[in-house]
Short mmCIF file of C-alpha atoms and ligand atoms in Angstrom, two decimals:
data_model
loop_
_atom_site.label_atom_id
_atom_site.label_comp_id
_atom_site.label_asym_id
_atom_site.label_seq_id
_atom_site.Cartn_x
_atom_site.Cartn_y
_atom_site.Cartn_z
CA MET T 270 70.65 60.31 94.62
CA SER T 271 67.91 58.28 93.03
CA TYR T 272 66.97 54.67 93.43
CA LYS T 273 65.50 52.13 91.02
CA ASP T 274 63.64 50.04 93.60
CA LEU T 275 63.21 49.25 97.24
CA ARG T 276 66.55 47.32 97.36
CA GLU T 277 68.49 50.28 96.18
CA PHE T 278 66.74 52.50 98.64
CA ILE T 279 67.52 50.07 101.55
CA GLY T 280 71.16 50.20 100.33
CA GLN T 281 71.11 54.01 100.63
CA VAL T 282 69.50 53.88 104.07
CA ASP T 283 72.18 51.38 105.03
CA LYS T 284 74.91 53.77 103.91
CA LEU T 285 73.41 56.38 106.36
CA GLY T 286 73.80 53.69 109.07
CA ALA T 287 70.08 53.50 109.65
CA VAL T 288 69.21 49.88 108.91
CA CYS T 289 68.87 47.51 111.87
CA ARG T 290 68.78 43.83 110.92
CA ILE T 291 66.58 41.51 113.06
CA GLU T 292 66.59 37.75 113.03
CA GLY T 293 64.05 35.29 114.40
CA ALA T 294 61.19 37.64 115.19
CA ASP T 295 57.61 36.45 115.30
CA PRO T 296 55.13 37.90 112.74
CA LEU T 297 52.41 37.40 115.31
CA HIS T 298 52.47 40.77 117.24
CA GLU T 299 56.26 40.79 117.70
CA ILE T 300 57.31 42.28 114.34
CA GLY T 301 54.59 44.96 114.89
CA GLY T 302 55.75 45.58 118.43
CA ILE T 303 59.38 45.90 117.44
CA THR T 304 58.49 48.27 114.66
CA GLU T 305 56.50 50.55 116.99
CA VAL T 306 59.16 50.58 119.74
CA ALA T 307 61.86 51.38 117.21
CA ALA T 308 59.84 54.12 115.55
CA GLY T 309 59.49 55.77 118.98
CA ARG T 310 63.20 55.89 119.60
CA ALA T 311 65.26 59.06 118.82
CA ASP T 312 67.40 57.21 116.24
CA CYS T 313 64.28 55.61 114.73
CA PRO T 314 66.08 52.88 112.71
CA ALA T 315 64.58 51.25 109.64
CA LEU T 316 64.16 47.49 110.29
CA LEU T 317 65.04 44.59 108.02
CA PHE T 318 63.57 41.34 109.38
CA ASP T 319 64.98 38.04 108.11
CA ASN T 320 64.69 34.37 109.29
CA ILE T 321 61.16 35.24 110.38
CA LYS T 322 59.66 32.62 112.71
CA GLY T 323 57.79 30.09 110.75
CA PHE T 324 58.91 31.25 107.30
CA ALA T 325 61.64 30.41 104.79
CA PRO T 326 64.92 32.37 105.25
CA GLY T 327 65.18 35.21 102.73
CA PHE T 328 61.45 36.01 102.87
CA ARG T 329 61.98 39.40 104.49
CA ILE T 330 60.02 42.34 105.84
CA PHE T 331 61.23 45.97 105.83
CA THR T 332 59.50 48.47 108.18
CA ASN T 333 59.88 52.04 109.32
CA SER T 334 61.24 52.76 105.85
CA THR T 335 60.36 56.46 105.70
CA VAL T 336 59.39 57.07 109.33
CA SER T 337 62.27 59.42 110.03
CA ALA T 338 62.54 62.92 108.48
CA GLN T 339 65.94 61.96 107.02
CA ARG T 340 64.59 58.96 105.17
CA ALA T 341 61.41 60.70 104.07
CA ALA T 342 63.71 63.32 102.47
CA LEU T 343 65.86 60.63 100.87
CA ALA T 344 62.81 58.97 99.39
CA LEU T 345 61.76 62.34 97.85
CA GLY T 346 65.23 62.92 96.37
CA ILE T 347 65.79 65.81 98.78
CA ASP T 348 69.03 66.33 100.69
CA PRO T 349 68.57 64.19 103.88
CA ALA T 350 71.00 66.56 105.75
CA LEU T 351 68.47 69.48 105.60
CA ARG T 352 66.73 70.46 108.80
CA PRO T 353 63.19 68.90 108.71
CA LEU T 354 61.35 72.20 108.05
CA ASP T 355 63.73 73.14 105.26
CA ALA T 356 63.28 69.66 103.79
CA LEU T 357 59.56 70.05 103.93
CA LYS T 358 59.76 73.39 102.24
CA ALA T 359 61.96 71.90 99.54
CA TRP T 360 59.27 69.26 98.99
CA MET T 361 56.55 71.86 98.88
CA VAL T 362 58.37 73.75 96.16
CA LYS T 363 59.22 70.60 94.28
CA ARG T 364 55.76 69.23 94.44
CA GLN T 365 54.30 72.40 92.86
CA LYS T 366 56.64 71.94 89.87
CA LEU T 367 56.27 68.25 89.31
CA THR T 368 55.10 67.12 85.89
CA PRO T 369 53.92 63.56 85.65
CA GLN T 370 56.43 61.22 84.03
CA ALA T 371 54.75 58.25 82.19
CA PRO T 372 56.03 54.79 83.20
CA VAL T 373 58.06 52.83 80.66
CA THR T 374 57.71 49.16 79.82
CA VAL T 375 60.93 47.20 80.19
CA GLY T 376 61.83 43.60 79.15
CA ASN T 377 63.68 42.62 82.24
CA ALA T 378 61.24 42.27 85.15
CA PRO T 379 62.73 40.82 88.28
CA VAL T 380 59.32 40.65 89.86
CA LEU T 381 58.45 37.77 87.50
CA GLU T 382 61.39 35.65 88.70
CA ASN T 383 59.13 33.31 90.68
CA SER T 384 55.42 32.60 90.19
CA MET T 385 52.58 30.53 91.55
CA ARG T 386 49.37 30.23 89.58
CA GLY T 387 45.79 28.92 89.98
CA GLY T 388 45.54 26.06 92.60
CA ASP T 389 49.21 26.44 93.55
CA VAL T 390 48.69 29.86 94.97
CA ASP T 391 49.57 29.77 98.61
CA LEU T 392 49.81 33.22 100.37
CA GLY T 393 50.88 31.36 103.49
CA ARG T 394 54.44 31.35 102.14
CA PHE T 395 54.77 35.07 102.70
CA PRO T 396 55.23 36.44 106.23
CA ALA T 397 52.18 38.68 106.68
CA PRO T 398 52.26 40.08 110.14
CA VAL T 399 49.44 40.41 112.70
CA TRP T 400 50.65 43.93 113.44
CA HIS T 401 48.69 44.85 116.55
CA ARG T 402 47.38 42.78 119.47
CA HIS T 403 43.70 42.88 118.56
CA ASP T 404 43.96 42.96 114.78
CA GLY T 405 41.57 40.59 113.01
CA GLY T 406 44.26 38.74 111.12
CA PRO T 407 47.48 38.96 109.09
CA TYR T 408 47.96 41.90 106.72
CA ILE T 409 50.13 41.29 103.76
CA GLY T 410 49.31 44.80 102.55
CA SER T 411 49.95 47.58 105.06
CA GLY T 412 52.01 49.67 102.72
CA SER T 413 51.21 48.07 99.39
CA ILE T 414 49.78 49.69 96.27
CA VAL T 415 46.63 48.48 94.67
CA VAL T 416 46.60 48.78 90.88
CA MET T 417 43.39 49.04 88.92
CA ARG T 418 42.34 50.22 85.42
CA ASP T 419 39.42 52.49 84.85
CA PRO T 420 37.24 50.53 82.45
CA ASP T 421 36.17 53.73 80.60
CA SER T 422 39.30 55.80 80.19
CA GLY T 423 42.04 53.24 80.86
CA TRP T 424 43.48 55.39 83.55
CA ILE T 425 45.63 53.35 85.97
CA ASN T 426 45.07 54.09 89.67
CA ALA T 427 47.73 52.84 92.02
CA SER T 428 47.30 53.84 95.65
CA ILE T 429 47.47 52.35 99.13
CA TYR T 430 44.69 50.34 100.64
CA ARG T 431 45.19 47.73 103.23
CA VAL T 432 45.08 44.09 102.39
CA GLN T 433 44.18 41.29 104.81
CA VAL T 434 44.87 37.66 104.14
CA HIS T 435 41.79 35.40 104.70
CA ALA T 436 42.81 32.16 102.92
CA MET T 437 45.53 30.72 100.72
CA ASN T 438 44.18 32.60 97.74
CA ARG T 439 41.78 35.15 99.21
CA VAL T 440 42.39 38.59 100.51
CA THR T 441 40.28 41.70 101.14
CA ILE T 442 41.04 45.27 99.99
CA GLN T 443 39.77 47.93 102.25
CA PHE T 444 38.56 51.35 101.12
CA ASP T 445 37.99 53.82 103.90
CA HIS T 446 35.15 55.45 101.99
CA GLN T 447 33.43 55.40 98.59
CA GLY T 448 35.37 58.36 97.35
CA ARG T 449 38.57 56.38 97.10
CA HIS T 450 39.61 56.01 93.42
CA GLY T 451 39.90 52.31 93.93
CA ALA T 452 36.28 52.12 95.25
CA ILE T 453 35.06 54.21 92.33
CA ILE T 454 36.78 52.03 89.74
CA ALA T 455 35.69 48.78 91.39
CA ARG T 456 32.06 50.08 91.41
CA LYS T 457 32.16 50.59 87.65
CA TYR T 458 33.02 46.94 87.02
CA PHE T 459 30.52 45.66 89.58
CA ASP T 460 27.68 47.78 88.10
CA ARG T 461 28.39 46.04 84.79
CA GLY T 462 28.23 42.63 86.44
CA GLN T 463 31.96 42.12 86.00
CA PRO T 464 34.79 41.41 88.50
CA CYS T 465 37.44 44.07 88.76
CA PRO T 466 40.97 43.04 87.75
CA VAL T 467 43.52 44.12 90.32
CA ALA T 468 47.17 43.75 91.24
CA VAL T 469 48.41 44.23 94.79
CA VAL T 470 51.99 45.49 94.55
CA ASN T 471 54.13 44.90 97.59
CA GLY T 472 57.69 46.12 98.17
CA GLU T 473 57.35 48.98 95.65
CA ASP T 474 59.92 51.64 95.73
CA PRO T 475 59.41 54.52 98.21
CA ALA T 476 58.49 57.11 95.52
CA LEU T 477 55.51 54.95 94.60
CA PHE T 478 54.71 54.44 98.25
CA ILE T 479 54.59 58.28 98.65
CA ALA T 480 52.59 58.67 95.44
CA GLY T 481 50.17 56.13 96.73
CA PHE T 482 49.48 58.28 99.73
CA GLU T 483 49.14 61.63 97.90
CA TYR T 484 45.75 62.95 97.03
CA LEU T 485 45.94 63.02 93.22
CA PRO T 486 43.04 64.11 91.03
CA GLU T 487 40.85 61.41 89.43
CA GLY T 488 42.43 60.45 86.08
CA GLN T 489 46.02 61.12 87.21
CA SER T 490 48.11 57.98 87.67
CA GLU T 491 50.29 57.57 90.79
CA TYR T 492 52.89 55.94 88.45
CA GLY T 493 53.43 59.28 86.68
CA PHE T 494 53.74 61.09 90.00
CA ALA T 495 56.22 58.63 91.32
CA GLY T 496 58.33 58.98 88.16
CA ALA T 497 58.19 62.72 88.66
CA ILE T 498 59.42 62.51 92.27
CA LYS T 499 62.35 60.31 91.13
CA GLY T 500 63.10 62.29 87.97
CA SER T 501 63.07 58.97 86.09
CA ALA T 502 60.10 56.94 84.77
CA VAL T 503 58.81 54.03 86.82
CA GLU T 504 59.76 50.82 84.98
CA ILE T 505 56.81 48.58 84.46
CA CYS T 506 55.85 45.26 82.92
CA GLU T 507 52.59 43.59 82.05
CA ALA T 508 51.20 41.37 84.81
CA PRO T 509 50.64 37.98 83.07
CA ALA T 510 47.09 37.19 84.27
CA THR T 511 45.38 40.62 84.44
CA LYS T 512 47.53 42.58 81.91
CA LEU T 513 47.70 45.38 84.43
CA PRO T 514 50.96 47.37 84.45
CA ILE T 515 53.06 46.50 87.50
CA PRO T 516 56.42 47.91 88.66
CA ALA T 517 59.10 45.54 87.12
CA HIS T 518 61.22 45.90 90.23
CA ALA T 519 58.50 45.42 92.89
CA GLU T 520 59.13 42.57 95.35
CA ILE T 521 55.76 40.70 95.48
CA VAL T 522 52.69 41.05 93.32
CA LEU T 523 49.29 39.43 93.77
CA GLU T 524 46.99 39.31 90.73
CA GLY T 525 43.36 38.49 90.58
CA ASN T 526 39.83 39.80 90.61
CA LEU T 527 38.08 41.91 93.16
CA THR T 528 34.49 40.80 93.41
CA PRO T 529 31.39 42.17 95.09
CA SER T 530 31.26 39.20 97.36
CA GLU T 531 32.37 40.35 100.81
CA LEU T 532 34.36 38.94 103.77
CA LEU T 533 34.48 40.37 107.22
CA GLU T 534 37.62 42.50 107.41
CA GLY T 535 39.55 43.89 110.40
CA PRO T 536 39.71 45.20 112.97
CA PHE T 537 43.00 46.87 112.16
CA GLY T 538 44.83 49.33 114.46
CA GLU T 539 44.76 52.85 112.98
CA PHE T 540 47.20 55.74 112.91
CA THR T 541 45.28 57.49 115.78
CA GLY T 542 46.49 54.68 118.11
CA TYR T 543 42.99 53.18 118.29
CA TYR T 544 40.78 50.82 116.56
CA ALA T 545 38.18 52.60 114.45
CA ALA T 546 35.59 49.81 114.08
CA ASP T 547 34.96 46.14 114.56
CA LYS T 548 34.95 43.61 111.75
CA ARG T 549 33.15 44.92 108.72
CA PRO T 550 32.14 43.54 105.27
CA CYS T 551 34.73 44.34 102.72
CA PRO T 552 35.24 43.34 98.97
CA ALA T 553 37.24 40.20 98.49
CA MET T 554 39.93 39.41 95.91
CA ASP T 555 40.48 36.01 94.42
CA VAL T 556 44.13 35.69 93.86
CA SER T 557 44.90 33.86 90.69
CA ALA T 558 48.63 34.40 90.51
CA VAL T 559 51.54 35.61 92.75
CA HIS T 560 54.89 36.75 91.45
CA TRP T 561 57.95 37.59 93.52
CA ARG T 562 61.62 38.36 93.33
CA THR T 563 63.98 35.79 94.86
CA ASP T 564 64.42 36.60 98.52
CA PRO T 565 61.44 39.03 98.48
CA ILE T 566 61.13 41.96 100.85
CA LEU T 567 57.61 42.88 102.03
CA LEU T 568 57.29 46.57 102.66
CA GLY T 569 55.40 46.86 105.97
CA SER T 570 53.96 50.12 107.15
CA PRO T 571 51.59 49.51 110.10
CA PRO T 572 49.73 52.47 111.59
CA MET T 573 51.24 53.20 114.97
CA LYS T 574 50.56 55.27 118.03
CA PRO T 575 51.34 58.96 117.29
CA PRO T 576 53.69 60.69 116.85
CA ARG T 577 54.98 57.73 114.81
CA PHE T 578 53.85 58.00 111.24
CA HIS T 579 54.46 56.44 107.87
CA PHE T 580 56.37 59.50 106.75
CA GLY T 581 58.79 61.41 108.95
CA LEU T 582 58.02 64.58 106.98
CA PRO T 583 54.38 65.68 107.31
CA PHE T 584 53.48 65.69 103.64
CA ARG T 585 49.88 66.94 104.25
CA ALA T 586 51.40 70.00 105.92
CA ALA T 587 53.29 70.71 102.67
CA SER T 588 49.92 70.67 100.88
CA ILE T 589 48.46 73.07 103.46
CA TRP T 590 51.50 75.33 102.94
CA SER T 591 50.74 75.37 99.22
CA ASN T 592 47.00 75.94 99.84
CA LEU T 593 47.89 79.01 102.00
CA GLU T 594 50.08 80.44 99.27
CA THR T 595 47.54 79.74 96.55
CA ALA T 596 44.83 81.41 98.60
CA GLY T 597 47.09 84.54 98.78
CA VAL T 598 48.30 84.26 102.32
CA THR T 599 51.79 85.79 102.20
CA HIS T 600 54.78 85.58 104.64
CA VAL T 601 54.17 81.98 105.62
CA ALA T 602 57.41 80.96 107.38
CA GLY T 603 56.48 77.31 107.74
CA VAL T 604 53.81 74.71 108.22
CA TRP T 605 54.14 71.50 110.17
CA GLN T 606 51.91 68.73 111.55
CA HIS T 607 52.44 66.93 114.86
CA VAL T 608 50.67 63.92 116.46
CA SER T 609 50.57 62.07 113.07
CA GLN T 610 48.72 64.84 111.23
CA LEU T 611 46.20 65.43 114.13
CA MET T 612 47.68 68.91 114.95
CA THR T 613 48.68 71.60 112.44
CA VAL T 614 50.98 74.52 113.09
CA VAL T 615 51.47 77.52 110.75
CA ALA T 616 54.32 80.00 111.40
CA ILE T 617 53.74 83.46 109.81
CA GLU T 618 55.36 86.92 109.78
CA GLN T 619 52.30 89.00 110.70
CA ARG T 620 51.73 91.87 108.43
CA TYR T 621 48.24 93.01 109.14
CA ALA T 622 45.39 92.54 111.60
CA GLY T 623 43.65 89.28 110.88
CA HIS T 624 46.62 87.76 109.00
CA ALA T 625 47.08 85.03 111.61
CA LYS T 626 43.46 84.27 111.73
CA ARG T 627 43.20 84.09 107.97
CA ALA T 628 46.09 81.53 107.97
CA GLY T 629 44.52 79.56 110.81
CA LEU T 630 41.09 79.34 109.11
CA ILE T 631 42.48 78.12 105.86
CA ALA T 632 44.84 75.58 107.66
CA ALA T 633 41.89 74.38 109.77
CA ALA T 634 39.72 73.85 106.69
CA ASN T 635 42.37 71.66 105.21
CA SER T 636 43.44 69.75 108.32
CA TYR T 637 42.09 66.23 107.91
CA MET T 638 41.08 64.95 111.35
CA GLY T 639 42.99 67.68 113.03
CA ARG T 640 41.29 69.12 116.15
CA LEU T 641 44.12 71.52 116.97
CA VAL T 642 45.43 74.26 114.72
CA VAL T 643 47.91 76.74 116.05
CA VAL T 644 49.32 79.87 114.46
CA VAL T 645 52.71 81.12 115.71
CA ASP T 646 55.08 84.02 114.75
CA GLU T 647 58.07 83.38 112.42
CA ASP T 648 60.51 83.23 115.33
CA VAL T 649 58.87 80.01 116.51
CA ASP T 650 59.78 76.78 114.76
CA PRO T 651 56.55 75.10 113.94
CA SER T 652 58.33 71.70 113.73
CA ASN T 653 59.43 71.97 117.33
CA LEU T 654 56.58 71.13 119.62
CA ALA T 655 58.32 72.50 122.67
CA ASP T 656 58.70 75.89 120.91
CA VAL T 657 55.08 75.74 119.88
CA MET T 658 53.91 75.08 123.44
CA TRP T 659 56.14 77.94 124.57
CA ALA T 660 54.29 80.26 122.19
CA MET T 661 50.91 78.95 123.25
CA THR T 662 51.62 79.52 126.88
CA THR T 663 53.18 82.97 126.57
CA ARG T 664 51.55 84.67 123.56
CA CYS T 665 48.00 83.43 123.60
CA GLU T 666 45.24 84.65 125.89
CA PRO T 667 42.64 81.92 125.76
CA ALA T 668 39.77 84.35 126.54
CA GLU T 669 40.70 86.34 123.42
CA ASN T 670 42.66 84.19 121.02
CA VAL T 671 40.98 80.86 120.46
CA ASP T 672 38.03 80.06 118.12
CA ILE T 673 36.12 76.85 117.60
CA VAL T 674 34.84 75.83 114.23
CA ARG T 675 32.13 73.24 114.38
CA ASP T 676 31.03 70.40 112.02
CA ALA T 677 34.41 70.30 110.25
CA TRP T 678 36.41 67.73 108.27
CA SER T 679 37.20 64.54 110.18
CA SER T 680 36.59 60.87 109.40
CA ALA T 681 35.09 57.62 110.59
CA LEU T 682 38.49 56.83 112.10
CA ASP T 683 38.09 59.68 114.61
CA PRO T 684 38.03 58.06 118.11
CA ARG T 685 36.22 60.98 119.77
CA ILE T 686 33.07 60.95 117.62
CA PRO T 687 30.34 59.47 119.93
CA PRO T 688 29.16 55.99 118.94
CA GLU T 689 25.55 57.22 118.44
CA ALA T 690 26.75 59.92 116.03
CA LYS T 691 28.94 57.40 114.13
CA GLU T 692 25.95 55.09 113.76
CA ARG T 693 24.19 57.97 112.09
CA GLY T 694 27.06 58.34 109.62
CA ILE T 695 28.50 61.46 111.21
CA THR T 696 32.18 61.95 110.50
CA SER T 697 32.72 65.58 111.44
CA HIS T 698 34.24 67.14 114.55
CA SER T 699 35.16 70.58 115.82
CA LYS T 700 38.47 72.34 115.51
CA LEU T 701 40.27 74.62 117.89
CA ILE T 702 42.22 77.45 116.26
CA VAL T 703 44.67 78.94 118.61
CA ASP T 704 46.28 82.23 117.68
CA ALA T 705 49.57 81.96 119.63
CA CYS T 706 51.07 84.96 117.79
CA LYS T 707 52.03 88.16 119.61
CA PRO T 708 48.78 90.29 119.47
CA PHE T 709 49.15 92.25 116.25
CA ALA T 710 47.85 95.50 117.72
CA TRP T 711 50.68 95.76 120.29
CA LYS T 712 53.23 93.44 118.83
CA GLU T 713 56.00 96.02 118.99
CA ARG T 714 55.38 96.48 122.69
CA PHE T 715 55.41 92.77 123.46
CA PRO T 716 58.14 91.89 126.00
CA LYS T 717 61.53 91.66 124.41
CA LEU T 718 62.97 88.18 123.91
CA SER T 719 65.54 87.10 126.43
CA ALA T 720 65.87 83.71 124.78
CA LEU T 721 68.56 83.18 122.13
CA SER T 722 67.23 83.89 118.64
CA LYS T 723 67.20 80.97 116.13
CA GLU T 724 70.04 82.67 114.26
CA ASP T 725 72.20 83.08 117.45
CA ALA T 726 71.53 79.50 118.51
CA ARG T 727 72.59 78.21 115.07
CA ALA T 728 75.73 80.28 115.15
CA ILE T 729 76.64 78.87 118.56
CA GLU T 730 75.87 75.28 117.31
CA ASP T 731 78.21 75.92 114.36
CA LYS T 732 81.01 77.20 116.48
CA TRP T 733 80.63 75.19 119.65
CA GLY T 734 78.43 72.18 118.74
CA LYS T 735 81.41 69.89 118.47
CA VAL T 736 82.70 70.75 121.90
CA LEU T 737 79.20 70.24 123.32
CA GLY T 738 79.15 66.83 121.65
CA GLN T 739 75.38 67.01 121.10
CA PRO T 740 73.63 66.35 117.83
CA ARG T 741 72.18 69.45 116.27
CA ALA T 742 68.62 70.06 117.37
C1 FMN A 168 50.46 53.20 104.91
C2 FMN A 168 49.11 53.69 104.50
C3 FMN A 168 47.98 52.83 104.61
C4 FMN A 168 46.73 53.30 104.09
N1 FMN A 168 45.65 52.46 104.15
C5 FMN A 168 44.47 52.88 103.66
C6 FMN A 168 43.37 51.90 103.62
O1 FMN A 168 43.42 50.84 104.13
N2 FMN A 168 42.20 52.34 103.06
C7 FMN A 168 42.11 53.53 102.45
O2 FMN A 168 41.01 53.86 101.96
N3 FMN A 168 43.12 54.46 102.47
C8 FMN A 168 44.27 54.14 103.04
N4 FMN A 168 45.36 54.98 103.04
C9 FMN A 168 45.16 56.38 102.52
C10 FMN A 168 45.19 56.37 101.04
O3 FMN A 168 46.16 55.60 100.44
C11 FMN A 168 45.36 57.84 100.39
O4 FMN A 168 44.40 58.63 100.92
C12 FMN A 168 45.31 57.87 98.94
O5 FMN A 168 45.52 59.20 98.58
C13 FMN A 168 44.09 57.34 98.32
O6 FMN A 168 44.32 57.28 96.97
P1 FMN A 168 43.15 57.49 95.90
O7 FMN A 168 42.82 58.89 95.79
O8 FMN A 168 43.78 56.99 94.54
O9 FMN A 168 41.96 56.65 96.27
C14 FMN A 168 46.61 54.56 103.53
C15 FMN A 168 47.71 55.38 103.44
C16 FMN A 168 48.96 54.98 103.91
C17 FMN A 168 50.15 55.86 103.74
MN1 MN A 169 44.33 58.01 92.81
#
């Protein structure tokens, strides 16, 4: 089941009964609030806002698009009926085999149905929400792709950076750090005394949304990766003003120039559930043209309090799973992340002394901002936090089985790095590695399980689940 664009994807989500339509909500805090509350509910519906307060009917916002495991799988072209850990494994395997599929130029580009140019540009026509209570302003781009061309190689980078609206024709584009491909490309133009042409693509299809989040190597285009996810090339057209390639079926595109002149950006609520900084200088984009489909749908993906996350399958855990296998760690039963990536769990079938620690160290090294790394046996489901806590409290002796690694990979978004350290530019933290596996040396003598095995529990579900009337866990 593939989709051509965001609209087709919404249609598929609707068929699963997972689209909730909301009329009359206020983009000032309320749409953000509804989005966060809905994302925290067990059914976690996707939300399609229309008749937004203060805006023309038909100018819509879609949120929580891929926040559930089911919809994240659907976006990846993976069976949405799979159990989450099986879906993540399917993605891990699929990701390893993906070969980039170059985008194709098409004549019919719905994104160019409507346009505003030059002095007519008025971003105030689009419902950009103020997502969180103390945000510095409205964000038209919370899940939008920023397209740029490398001036040397012509490589097209298209990844996600947030976009705040400051005036009718001015926005800022925020790079978390100078290693972002967008920051690297912009710098090349600025060093030559030139502005950097840029297109902000909103309402892209979810494969592009996922590609925009993935760490791809410099020189590799997110368009090619999105095409590979879908198994069909992303259809593009030339943006009239900047000549940048833009998805022909995107909903809203802003074109213009990013300049070294800066505006104060933020603050913006982060995925940790906190603000990371106050207002800060950020490169500004002069918007020279805007194009949109009739009745456009803005794809909103605000950061929310954990465990809510943009993607209901922890994609970075799939990368760690691959890293483990590439490094030669065998018998990995699963990898998962909880608390919006801030906790990593690896399940392994222990084969030798040190196997669990080896897995834990590799996982810790690759856990961005994750203070807590737990290794469990294969009978524990790493995607089930209650199961993981059970293992931690029954198989781990803290005096023997925990290690702390210092000065490890975090970021400026980390709320627990002391202010003085942040002022000195420190972005590292320490990581706790918890070995919650049965001690290898006496694993065979560990108390026998009285609990149902996973297999027995599934067999019971299959036979008696209907009578119990409960959804499958
Ligand atoms: C919804 C969402 C919003 C994001 N916002 C930002 C942002 O504002 N700034 C940033 O530098 N990275 C942001 N990221 C992370 C980057 O998109 C991601 O790390 C990407 O791989 C960077 O691409 P690049 O390697 O082409 O620079 C965001 C990711 C998601 C999923
Ligand atoms: Mn990139």
